[in-house]
């Protein structure tokens, strides 16, 4: 019996082969995951076997964070070559998730993300808390660290920068920590950059033909506990231009929803700006409009929909699965 092709973890039984996909279960952190993988794409993974293991920790973390939604009901593909447009909602395009997925890649992103996560644990400023108080098994994986050693390295980096004080014990995950005043100021800085924001920037075409789409997007955002930010509903200061307000909104948002129906150039710019800030972007498009999309965005995983109600329901699921 082999290990899982995507995570490197043990399979629980030999794969089932239906000539289109392989299906099997794998387990880590006492959780069992159902994996369905396209056989044609699997050939590419096996061909690149020497390179692919570096992605194991990333995919494990994505599974642990439910990034893929109901992954057991979907099929993993390496790229979009063999995926029809009407099958995108039931497919996970690994190449896109790995290259454009919103997870910490650089040391700065990892340490900022860790600072943000640790801030959520104490109940008041100056309180001592422990890493295991959130009750998550192997939380280092949930926070996109490759292993416990990497997690310890970044915790110690926070100590070295005087952002937290650590009262370390033999069982590191039971160690006590508290934020320093400098650490609290650093967190506020991150909040102002949008990292800890509860705002979602909406990029879309404006007009009577998209009013129902607009309402569906706003309902999904509010339903999931976020605040919609849409440029033509903002009170624009007299000394600010629309472009100023767009940039300011993108800077302070946590994530962006970009609906490409009717293909306004501004949507392409706003989605690109959000990506440049390493912020999550959820792409959507009406099914009848997707064929007209620019080739640069077609490979990205979109929510394809027929009706505004369908868009709202799919957005709620995507936000709940993908935005932390």
mmCIF file of C-alpha atoms in Angstrom:
data_model
loop_
_atom_site.group_PDB
_atom_site.id
_atom_site.type_symbol
_atom_site.label_atom_id
_atom_site.label_comp_id
_atom_site.label_asym_id
_atom_site.label_seq_id
_atom_site.Cartn_x
_atom_site.Cartn_y
_atom_site.Cartn_z
ATOM 1 C CA UNK A 1 0.000 0.000 0.000
ATOM 2 C CA UNK A 2 1.428 3.390 -1.031
ATOM 3 C CA UNK A 3 1.393 6.711 0.764
ATOM 4 C CA UNK A 4 -1.051 9.417 -0.330
ATOM 5 C CA UNK A 5 0.104 10.997 -3.588
ATOM 6 C CA UNK A 6 -0.776 14.508 -2.367
ATOM 7 C CA UNK A 7 0.220 14.532 1.314
ATOM 8 C CA UNK A 8 2.796 11.759 1.687
ATOM 9 C CA UNK A 9 0.750 10.322 4.576
ATOM 10 C CA UNK A 10 -0.242 6.634 4.764
ATOM 11 C CA UNK A 11 -3.247 5.388 2.802
ATOM 12 C CA UNK A 12 -5.768 3.480 4.881
ATOM 13 C CA UNK A 13 -6.445 0.987 2.074
ATOM 14 C CA UNK A 14 -5.523 0.388 -1.543
ATOM 15 C CA UNK A 15 -7.051 2.952 -3.976
ATOM 16 C CA UNK A 16 -10.244 2.240 -5.874
ATOM 17 C CA UNK A 17 -9.850 2.739 -9.617
ATOM 18 C CA UNK A 18 -12.845 3.674 -11.808
ATOM 19 C CA UNK A 19 -10.662 4.354 -14.898
ATOM 20 C CA UNK A 20 -11.110 8.122 -14.455
ATOM 21 C CA UNK A 21 -9.899 8.698 -10.906
ATOM 22 C CA UNK A 22 -8.314 6.947 -7.969
ATOM 23 C CA UNK A 23 -10.143 7.162 -4.647
ATOM 24 C CA UNK A 24 -8.697 6.392 -1.233
ATOM 25 C CA UNK A 25 -8.489 7.656 2.336
ATOM 26 C CA UNK A 26 -5.510 9.046 4.215
ATOM 27 C CA UNK A 27 -5.135 10.206 7.797
ATOM 28 C CA UNK A 28 -3.108 12.610 9.930
ATOM 29 C CA UNK A 29 -3.783 14.441 13.197
ATOM 30 C CA UNK A 30 -6.427 11.779 13.914
ATOM 31 C CA UNK A 31 -8.564 13.030 11.014
ATOM 32 C CA UNK A 32 -9.429 10.922 7.969
ATOM 33 C CA UNK A 33 -9.542 12.553 4.536
ATOM 34 C CA UNK A 34 -11.146 11.192 1.383
ATOM 35 C CA UNK A 35 -8.959 11.818 -1.665
ATOM 36 C CA UNK A 36 -10.174 11.538 -5.270
ATOM 37 C CA UNK A 37 -7.456 12.200 -7.821
ATOM 38 C CA UNK A 38 -7.632 12.361 -11.619
ATOM 39 C CA UNK A 39 -5.666 9.473 -13.137
ATOM 40 C CA UNK A 40 -4.337 11.553 -16.012
ATOM 41 C CA UNK A 41 -3.081 14.243 -13.630
ATOM 42 C CA UNK A 42 -1.616 11.597 -11.364
ATOM 43 C CA UNK A 43 0.729 10.633 -14.182
ATOM 44 C CA UNK A 44 2.138 14.175 -14.070
ATOM 45 C CA UNK A 45 2.564 14.006 -10.306
ATOM 46 C CA UNK A 46 4.402 10.697 -10.529
ATOM 47 C CA UNK A 47 6.553 12.087 -13.341
ATOM 48 C CA UNK A 48 7.538 14.982 -11.052
ATOM 49 C CA UNK A 49 7.854 12.783 -7.973
ATOM 50 C CA UNK A 50 11.220 14.243 -6.947
ATOM 51 C CA UNK A 51 9.851 17.802 -6.879
ATOM 52 C CA UNK A 52 6.326 17.288 -5.575
ATOM 53 C CA UNK A 53 7.066 16.244 -1.932
ATOM 54 C CA UNK A 54 7.964 19.860 -1.110
ATOM 55 C CA UNK A 55 4.239 20.575 -1.454
ATOM 56 C CA UNK A 56 3.165 17.863 1.015
ATOM 57 C CA UNK A 57 3.125 20.192 4.066
ATOM 58 C CA UNK A 58 1.194 22.858 2.139
ATOM 59 C CA UNK A 59 -1.500 20.431 1.000
ATOM 60 C CA UNK A 60 -1.703 18.915 4.482
ATOM 61 C CA UNK A 61 -2.259 22.389 5.931
ATOM 62 C CA UNK A 62 -4.871 23.197 3.285
ATOM 63 C CA UNK A 63 -6.753 20.008 4.117
ATOM 64 C CA UNK A 64 -6.473 20.707 7.846
ATOM 65 C CA UNK A 65 -7.910 24.202 7.271
ATOM 66 C CA UNK A 66 -10.684 22.946 4.970
ATOM 67 C CA UNK A 67 -9.451 25.223 2.177
ATOM 68 C CA UNK A 68 -10.891 22.899 -0.462
ATOM 69 C CA UNK A 69 -14.378 22.841 1.041
ATOM 70 C CA UNK A 70 -16.037 19.460 0.614
ATOM 71 C CA UNK A 71 -12.917 17.863 -0.819
ATOM 72 C CA UNK A 72 -14.409 14.378 -0.523
ATOM 73 C CA UNK A 73 -17.004 15.379 -3.145
ATOM 74 C CA UNK A 74 -14.413 16.818 -5.555
ATOM 75 C CA UNK A 75 -11.636 15.505 -7.790
ATOM 76 C CA UNK A 76 -8.054 16.740 -7.520
ATOM 77 C CA UNK A 77 -6.465 17.753 -10.842
ATOM 78 C CA UNK A 78 -2.992 19.124 -11.432
ATOM 79 C CA UNK A 79 -4.127 21.778 -13.942
ATOM 80 C CA UNK A 80 -7.232 22.777 -15.910
ATOM 81 C CA UNK A 81 -6.346 21.029 -19.164
ATOM 82 C CA UNK A 82 -8.771 18.145 -18.669
ATOM 83 C CA UNK A 83 -11.478 19.990 -16.718
ATOM 84 C CA UNK A 84 -14.619 21.192 -18.479
ATOM 85 C CA UNK A 85 -16.050 24.550 -17.394
ATOM 86 C CA UNK A 86 -19.201 22.954 -15.992
ATOM 87 C CA UNK A 87 -17.064 20.619 -13.850
ATOM 88 C CA UNK A 88 -14.966 23.338 -12.174
ATOM 89 C CA UNK A 89 -17.127 23.419 -9.051
ATOM 90 C CA UNK A 90 -16.429 19.722 -8.520
ATOM 91 C CA UNK A 91 -12.705 20.048 -9.199
ATOM 92 C CA UNK A 92 -9.664 21.199 -7.240
ATOM 93 C CA UNK A 93 -6.892 22.562 -9.459
ATOM 94 C CA UNK A 94 -3.725 21.930 -7.450
ATOM 95 C CA UNK A 95 -1.423 24.014 -9.627
ATOM 96 C CA UNK A 96 -3.615 27.071 -9.005
ATOM 97 C CA UNK A 97 -4.039 26.380 -5.299
ATOM 98 C CA UNK A 98 -0.292 25.983 -4.786
ATOM 99 C CA UNK A 99 0.862 28.914 -6.917
ATOM 100 C CA UNK A 100 -1.866 31.448 -6.080
ATOM 101 C CA UNK A 101 -3.412 30.071 -2.880
ATOM 102 C CA UNK A 102 -3.333 32.430 0.083
ATOM 103 C CA UNK A 103 -0.970 30.844 2.581
ATOM 104 C CA UNK A 104 2.218 32.297 4.121
ATOM 105 C CA UNK A 105 5.248 31.783 1.884
ATOM 106 C CA UNK A 106 7.903 34.245 3.048
ATOM 107 C CA UNK A 107 9.430 34.502 6.535
ATOM 108 C CA UNK A 108 7.658 37.851 7.032
ATOM 109 C CA UNK A 109 4.288 36.359 6.117
ATOM 110 C CA UNK A 110 4.883 33.439 8.478
ATOM 111 C CA UNK A 111 5.897 35.566 11.451
ATOM 112 C CA UNK A 112 3.093 38.089 10.859
ATOM 113 C CA UNK A 113 0.581 35.271 10.556
ATOM 114 C CA UNK A 114 1.852 33.677 13.772
ATOM 115 C CA UNK A 115 1.619 36.980 15.628
ATOM 116 C CA UNK A 116 -1.966 37.360 14.440
ATOM 117 C CA UNK A 117 -2.908 33.824 15.532
ATOM 118 C CA UNK A 118 -1.280 34.154 18.971
ATOM 119 C CA UNK A 119 -3.096 37.442 19.572
ATOM 120 C CA UNK A 120 -6.405 35.565 19.424
ATOM 121 C CA UNK A 121 -5.562 33.358 22.446
ATOM 122 C CA UNK A 122 -5.268 35.709 25.493
ATOM 123 C CA UNK A 123 -8.482 37.300 26.761
ATOM 124 C CA UNK A 124 -6.865 40.564 27.872
ATOM 125 C CA UNK A 125 -3.624 42.504 27.376
ATOM 126 C CA UNK A 126 -0.789 41.155 29.509
ATOM 127 C CA UNK A 127 -2.444 37.797 30.223
ATOM 128 C CA UNK A 128 -0.261 34.701 30.127
ATOM 129 C CA UNK A 129 -1.627 32.046 27.777
ATOM 130 C CA UNK A 130 -0.431 28.759 26.281
ATOM 131 C CA UNK A 131 -0.348 27.545 22.688
ATOM 132 C CA UNK A 132 -2.519 24.529 23.448
ATOM 133 C CA UNK A 133 -5.351 26.620 24.909
ATOM 134 C CA UNK A 134 -7.099 26.731 21.542
ATOM 135 C CA UNK A 135 -7.533 22.951 21.720
ATOM 136 C CA UNK A 136 -6.164 22.205 18.251
ATOM 137 C CA UNK A 137 -4.062 19.090 17.724
ATOM 138 C CA UNK A 138 -0.843 19.957 15.889
ATOM 139 C CA UNK A 139 -1.808 23.617 15.491
ATOM 140 C CA UNK A 140 1.550 24.205 13.788
ATOM 141 C CA UNK A 141 0.051 22.473 10.751
ATOM 142 C CA UNK A 142 -3.109 24.578 10.882
ATOM 143 C CA UNK A 143 -0.870 27.650 10.830
ATOM 144 C CA UNK A 144 1.064 26.453 7.743
ATOM 145 C CA UNK A 145 4.350 25.490 9.368
ATOM 146 C CA UNK A 146 6.141 22.494 7.885
ATOM 147 C CA UNK A 147 6.814 20.842 11.252
ATOM 148 C CA UNK A 148 7.048 21.613 15.015
ATOM 149 C CA UNK A 149 10.685 22.713 14.683
ATOM 150 C CA UNK A 150 9.780 25.445 12.204
ATOM 151 C CA UNK A 151 6.985 26.563 14.529
ATOM 152 C CA UNK A 152 9.425 26.822 17.473
ATOM 153 C CA UNK A 153 11.858 28.772 15.299
ATOM 154 C CA UNK A 154 9.272 31.458 14.540
ATOM 155 C CA UNK A 155 8.023 31.621 18.131
ATOM 156 C CA UNK A 156 11.605 32.248 19.247
ATOM 157 C CA UNK A 157 11.904 34.906 16.518
ATOM 158 C CA UNK A 158 8.950 36.736 18.104
ATOM 159 C CA UNK A 159 10.771 36.548 21.434
ATOM 160 C CA UNK A 160 13.987 37.878 19.881
ATOM 161 C CA UNK A 161 12.060 40.853 18.456
ATOM 162 C CA UNK A 162 10.558 41.572 21.895
ATOM 163 C CA UNK A 163 7.033 41.001 20.574
ATOM 164 C CA UNK A 164 6.167 38.274 23.086
ATOM 165 C CA UNK A 165 7.596 37.018 26.359
ATOM 166 C CA UNK A 166 7.930 33.218 26.545
ATOM 167 C CA UNK A 167 8.090 31.163 29.723
ATOM 168 C CA UNK A 168 9.286 27.971 28.046
ATOM 169 C CA UNK A 169 8.928 24.507 29.596
ATOM 170 C CA UNK A 170 9.987 21.057 28.422
ATOM 171 C CA UNK A 171 6.655 20.525 26.643
ATOM 172 C CA UNK A 172 6.949 23.499 24.309
ATOM 173 C CA UNK A 173 3.254 23.581 23.424
ATOM 174 C CA UNK A 174 2.416 23.992 27.116
ATOM 175 C CA UNK A 175 4.767 26.955 27.438
ATOM 176 C CA UNK A 176 3.259 30.231 28.620
ATOM 177 C CA UNK A 177 3.548 33.440 26.617
ATOM 178 C CA UNK A 178 2.231 36.951 26.804
ATOM 179 C CA UNK A 179 2.375 39.935 24.480
ATOM 180 C CA UNK A 180 4.728 42.781 25.194
ATOM 181 C CA UNK A 181 3.602 46.353 24.626
ATOM 182 C CA UNK A 182 5.773 46.391 21.504
ATOM 183 C CA UNK A 183 3.959 43.247 20.343
ATOM 184 C CA UNK A 184 0.573 44.872 20.826
ATOM 185 C CA UNK A 185 1.677 47.856 18.747
ATOM 186 C CA UNK A 186 2.914 45.492 16.036
ATOM 187 C CA UNK A 187 -0.465 43.753 15.988
ATOM 188 C CA UNK A 188 -2.226 47.099 15.568
ATOM 189 C CA UNK A 189 0.090 47.812 12.634
ATOM 190 C CA UNK A 190 -0.912 44.515 11.034
ATOM 191 C CA UNK A 191 -4.589 45.296 11.652
ATOM 192 C CA UNK A 192 -4.246 48.635 9.879
ATOM 193 C CA UNK A 193 -2.627 46.857 6.920
ATOM 194 C CA UNK A 194 -5.768 44.727 6.603
ATOM 195 C CA UNK A 195 -4.347 41.461 7.920
ATOM 196 C CA UNK A 196 -6.814 41.358 10.798
ATOM 197 C CA UNK A 197 -9.538 43.312 9.007
ATOM 198 C CA UNK A 198 -13.148 42.144 8.712
ATOM 199 C CA UNK A 199 -13.726 43.984 5.411
ATOM 200 C CA UNK A 200 -14.246 42.392 2.000
ATOM 201 C CA UNK A 201 -13.620 44.542 -1.077
ATOM 202 C CA UNK A 202 -16.061 43.843 -3.928
ATOM 203 C CA UNK A 203 -14.712 44.269 -7.457
ATOM 204 C CA UNK A 204 -17.399 43.985 -10.141
ATOM 205 C CA UNK A 205 -19.166 45.696 -13.015
ATOM 206 C CA UNK A 206 -21.622 48.400 -11.893
ATOM 207 C CA UNK A 207 -24.962 48.794 -13.630
ATOM 208 C CA UNK A 208 -28.616 47.819 -13.560
ATOM 209 C CA UNK A 209 -27.782 44.429 -15.069
ATOM 210 C CA UNK A 210 -25.615 43.499 -12.075
ATOM 211 C CA UNK A 211 -27.783 44.765 -9.206
ATOM 212 C CA UNK A 212 -28.954 41.255 -8.274
ATOM 213 C CA UNK A 213 -25.362 39.980 -8.443
ATOM 214 C CA UNK A 214 -24.260 42.836 -6.176
ATOM 215 C CA UNK A 215 -26.965 41.990 -3.646
ATOM 216 C CA UNK A 216 -26.059 38.293 -3.676
ATOM 217 C CA UNK A 217 -22.372 39.060 -3.022
ATOM 218 C CA UNK A 218 -23.199 41.459 -0.187
ATOM 219 C CA UNK A 219 -25.560 38.933 1.410
ATOM 220 C CA UNK A 220 -22.864 36.243 1.330
ATOM 221 C CA UNK A 221 -20.311 38.590 2.917
ATOM 222 C CA UNK A 222 -22.645 39.680 5.712
ATOM 223 C CA UNK A 223 -23.825 36.102 6.310
ATOM 224 C CA UNK A 224 -20.237 35.012 6.938
ATOM 225 C CA UNK A 225 -19.538 37.828 9.401
ATOM 226 C CA UNK A 226 -17.667 40.310 7.190
ATOM 227 C CA UNK A 227 -18.375 43.860 6.033
ATOM 228 C CA UNK A 228 -18.833 44.504 2.287
ATOM 229 C CA UNK A 229 -16.871 47.413 0.809
ATOM 230 C CA UNK A 230 -18.108 48.521 -2.580
ATOM 231 C CA UNK A 231 -16.707 51.693 -4.074
ATOM 232 C CA UNK A 232 -19.884 53.439 -5.277
ATOM 233 C CA UNK A 233 -21.474 53.085 -1.829
ATOM 234 C CA UNK A 234 -18.658 54.909 -0.001
ATOM 235 C CA UNK A 235 -18.787 58.542 1.091
ATOM 236 C CA UNK A 236 -15.898 60.004 -0.873
ATOM 237 C CA UNK A 237 -14.013 62.871 0.865
ATOM 238 C CA UNK A 238 -13.794 66.008 -1.273
ATOM 239 C CA UNK A 239 -10.009 65.816 -1.444
ATOM 240 C CA UNK A 240 -9.950 62.179 -2.566
ATOM 241 C CA UNK A 241 -10.380 60.705 -6.049
ATOM 242 C CA UNK A 242 -12.186 57.457 -6.820
ATOM 243 C CA UNK A 243 -8.806 55.848 -7.496
ATOM 244 C CA UNK A 244 -7.592 56.961 -4.044
ATOM 245 C CA UNK A 245 -10.638 55.366 -2.448
ATOM 246 C CA UNK A 246 -10.185 52.138 -4.419
ATOM 247 C CA UNK A 247 -6.557 51.814 -3.293
ATOM 248 C CA UNK A 248 -7.453 52.677 0.312
ATOM 249 C CA UNK A 249 -10.259 50.106 0.303
ATOM 250 C CA UNK A 250 -7.995 47.406 -1.101
ATOM 251 C CA UNK A 251 -5.327 48.182 1.499
ATOM 252 C CA UNK A 252 -7.677 47.874 4.463
ATOM 253 C CA UNK A 253 -9.630 44.812 3.301
ATOM 254 C CA UNK A 254 -8.957 41.249 4.461
ATOM 255 C CA UNK A 255 -9.952 39.697 1.140
ATOM 256 C CA UNK A 256 -11.515 40.537 -2.202
ATOM 257 C CA UNK A 257 -14.361 39.088 -4.249
ATOM 258 C CA UNK A 258 -13.843 39.752 -7.955
ATOM 259 C CA UNK A 259 -16.803 39.060 -10.222
ATOM 260 C CA UNK A 260 -15.706 39.114 -13.872
ATOM 261 C CA UNK A 261 -19.179 39.107 -15.421
ATOM 262 C CA UNK A 262 -19.224 41.788 -18.159
ATOM 263 C CA UNK A 263 -15.408 42.016 -17.908
ATOM 264 C CA UNK A 264 -14.762 45.564 -16.761
ATOM 265 C CA UNK A 265 -11.073 46.508 -16.830
ATOM 266 C CA UNK A 266 -11.276 47.845 -13.288
ATOM 267 C CA UNK A 267 -12.086 44.404 -11.923
ATOM 268 C CA UNK A 268 -8.897 43.005 -13.426
ATOM 269 C CA UNK A 269 -6.867 45.839 -11.863
ATOM 270 C CA UNK A 270 -8.484 45.558 -8.426
ATOM 271 C CA UNK A 271 -8.091 41.767 -8.286
ATOM 272 C CA UNK A 272 -4.456 42.114 -9.336
ATOM 273 C CA UNK A 273 -3.778 44.798 -6.715
ATOM 274 C CA UNK A 274 -5.266 42.605 -3.974
ATOM 275 C CA UNK A 275 -3.132 39.671 -5.110
ATOM 276 C CA UNK A 276 -0.080 41.915 -5.046
ATOM 277 C CA UNK A 277 -0.796 42.520 -1.371
ATOM 278 C CA UNK A 278 -0.932 38.733 -0.814
ATOM 279 C CA UNK A 279 -4.621 38.917 0.028
ATOM 280 C CA UNK A 280 -7.129 36.195 -0.850
ATOM 281 C CA UNK A 281 -9.165 36.817 -3.980
ATOM 282 C CA UNK A 282 -12.327 34.819 -4.691
ATOM 283 C CA UNK A 283 -13.124 34.792 -8.408
ATOM 284 C CA UNK A 284 -16.633 34.438 -9.809
ATOM 285 C CA UNK A 285 -18.335 34.777 -13.173
ATOM 286 C CA UNK A 286 -21.702 34.073 -14.760
ATOM 287 C CA UNK A 287 -21.554 30.871 -16.789
ATOM 288 C CA UNK A 288 -22.613 32.589 -20.023
ATOM 289 C CA UNK A 289 -19.906 35.255 -19.535
ATOM 290 C CA UNK A 290 -16.988 32.988 -18.634
ATOM 291 C CA UNK A 291 -16.164 32.162 -22.260
ATOM 292 C CA UNK A 292 -15.323 35.863 -22.797
ATOM 293 C CA UNK A 293 -12.894 36.021 -19.858
ATOM 294 C CA UNK A 294 -9.302 37.076 -20.530
ATOM 295 C CA UNK A 295 -6.956 34.109 -20.932
ATOM 296 C CA UNK A 296 -4.878 35.284 -17.928
ATOM 297 C CA UNK A 297 -7.691 34.584 -15.476
ATOM 298 C CA UNK A 298 -9.318 31.558 -17.098
ATOM 299 C CA UNK A 299 -6.941 29.088 -15.418
ATOM 300 C CA UNK A 300 -7.891 30.426 -11.971
ATOM 301 C CA UNK A 301 -10.541 28.577 -10.033
ATOM 302 C CA UNK A 302 -13.801 30.498 -10.413
ATOM 303 C CA UNK A 303 -17.228 30.173 -8.902
ATOM 304 C CA UNK A 304 -19.310 29.673 -12.049
ATOM 305 C CA UNK A 305 -23.009 30.378 -11.554
ATOM 306 C CA UNK A 306 -26.310 30.662 -13.404
ATOM 307 C CA UNK A 307 -28.301 32.705 -10.891
ATOM 308 C CA UNK A 308 -27.559 35.243 -8.121
ATOM 309 C CA UNK A 309 -28.945 32.832 -5.508
ATOM 310 C CA UNK A 310 -26.523 30.159 -6.681
ATOM 311 C CA UNK A 311 -23.666 32.668 -6.462
ATOM 312 C CA UNK A 312 -24.660 33.686 -2.913
ATOM 313 C CA UNK A 313 -24.781 30.090 -1.670
ATOM 314 C CA UNK A 314 -21.478 29.141 -3.311
ATOM 315 C CA UNK A 315 -19.789 32.276 -1.967
ATOM 316 C CA UNK A 316 -20.916 31.496 1.577
ATOM 317 C CA UNK A 317 -19.372 28.027 1.319
ATOM 318 C CA UNK A 318 -16.162 29.377 -0.218
ATOM 319 C CA UNK A 319 -15.709 32.150 2.358
ATOM 320 C CA UNK A 320 -16.351 29.793 5.256
ATOM 321 C CA UNK A 321 -13.841 27.304 3.876
ATOM 322 C CA UNK A 322 -11.132 29.676 2.635
ATOM 323 C CA UNK A 323 -11.111 32.861 4.704
ATOM 324 C CA UNK A 324 -9.817 32.590 8.269
#
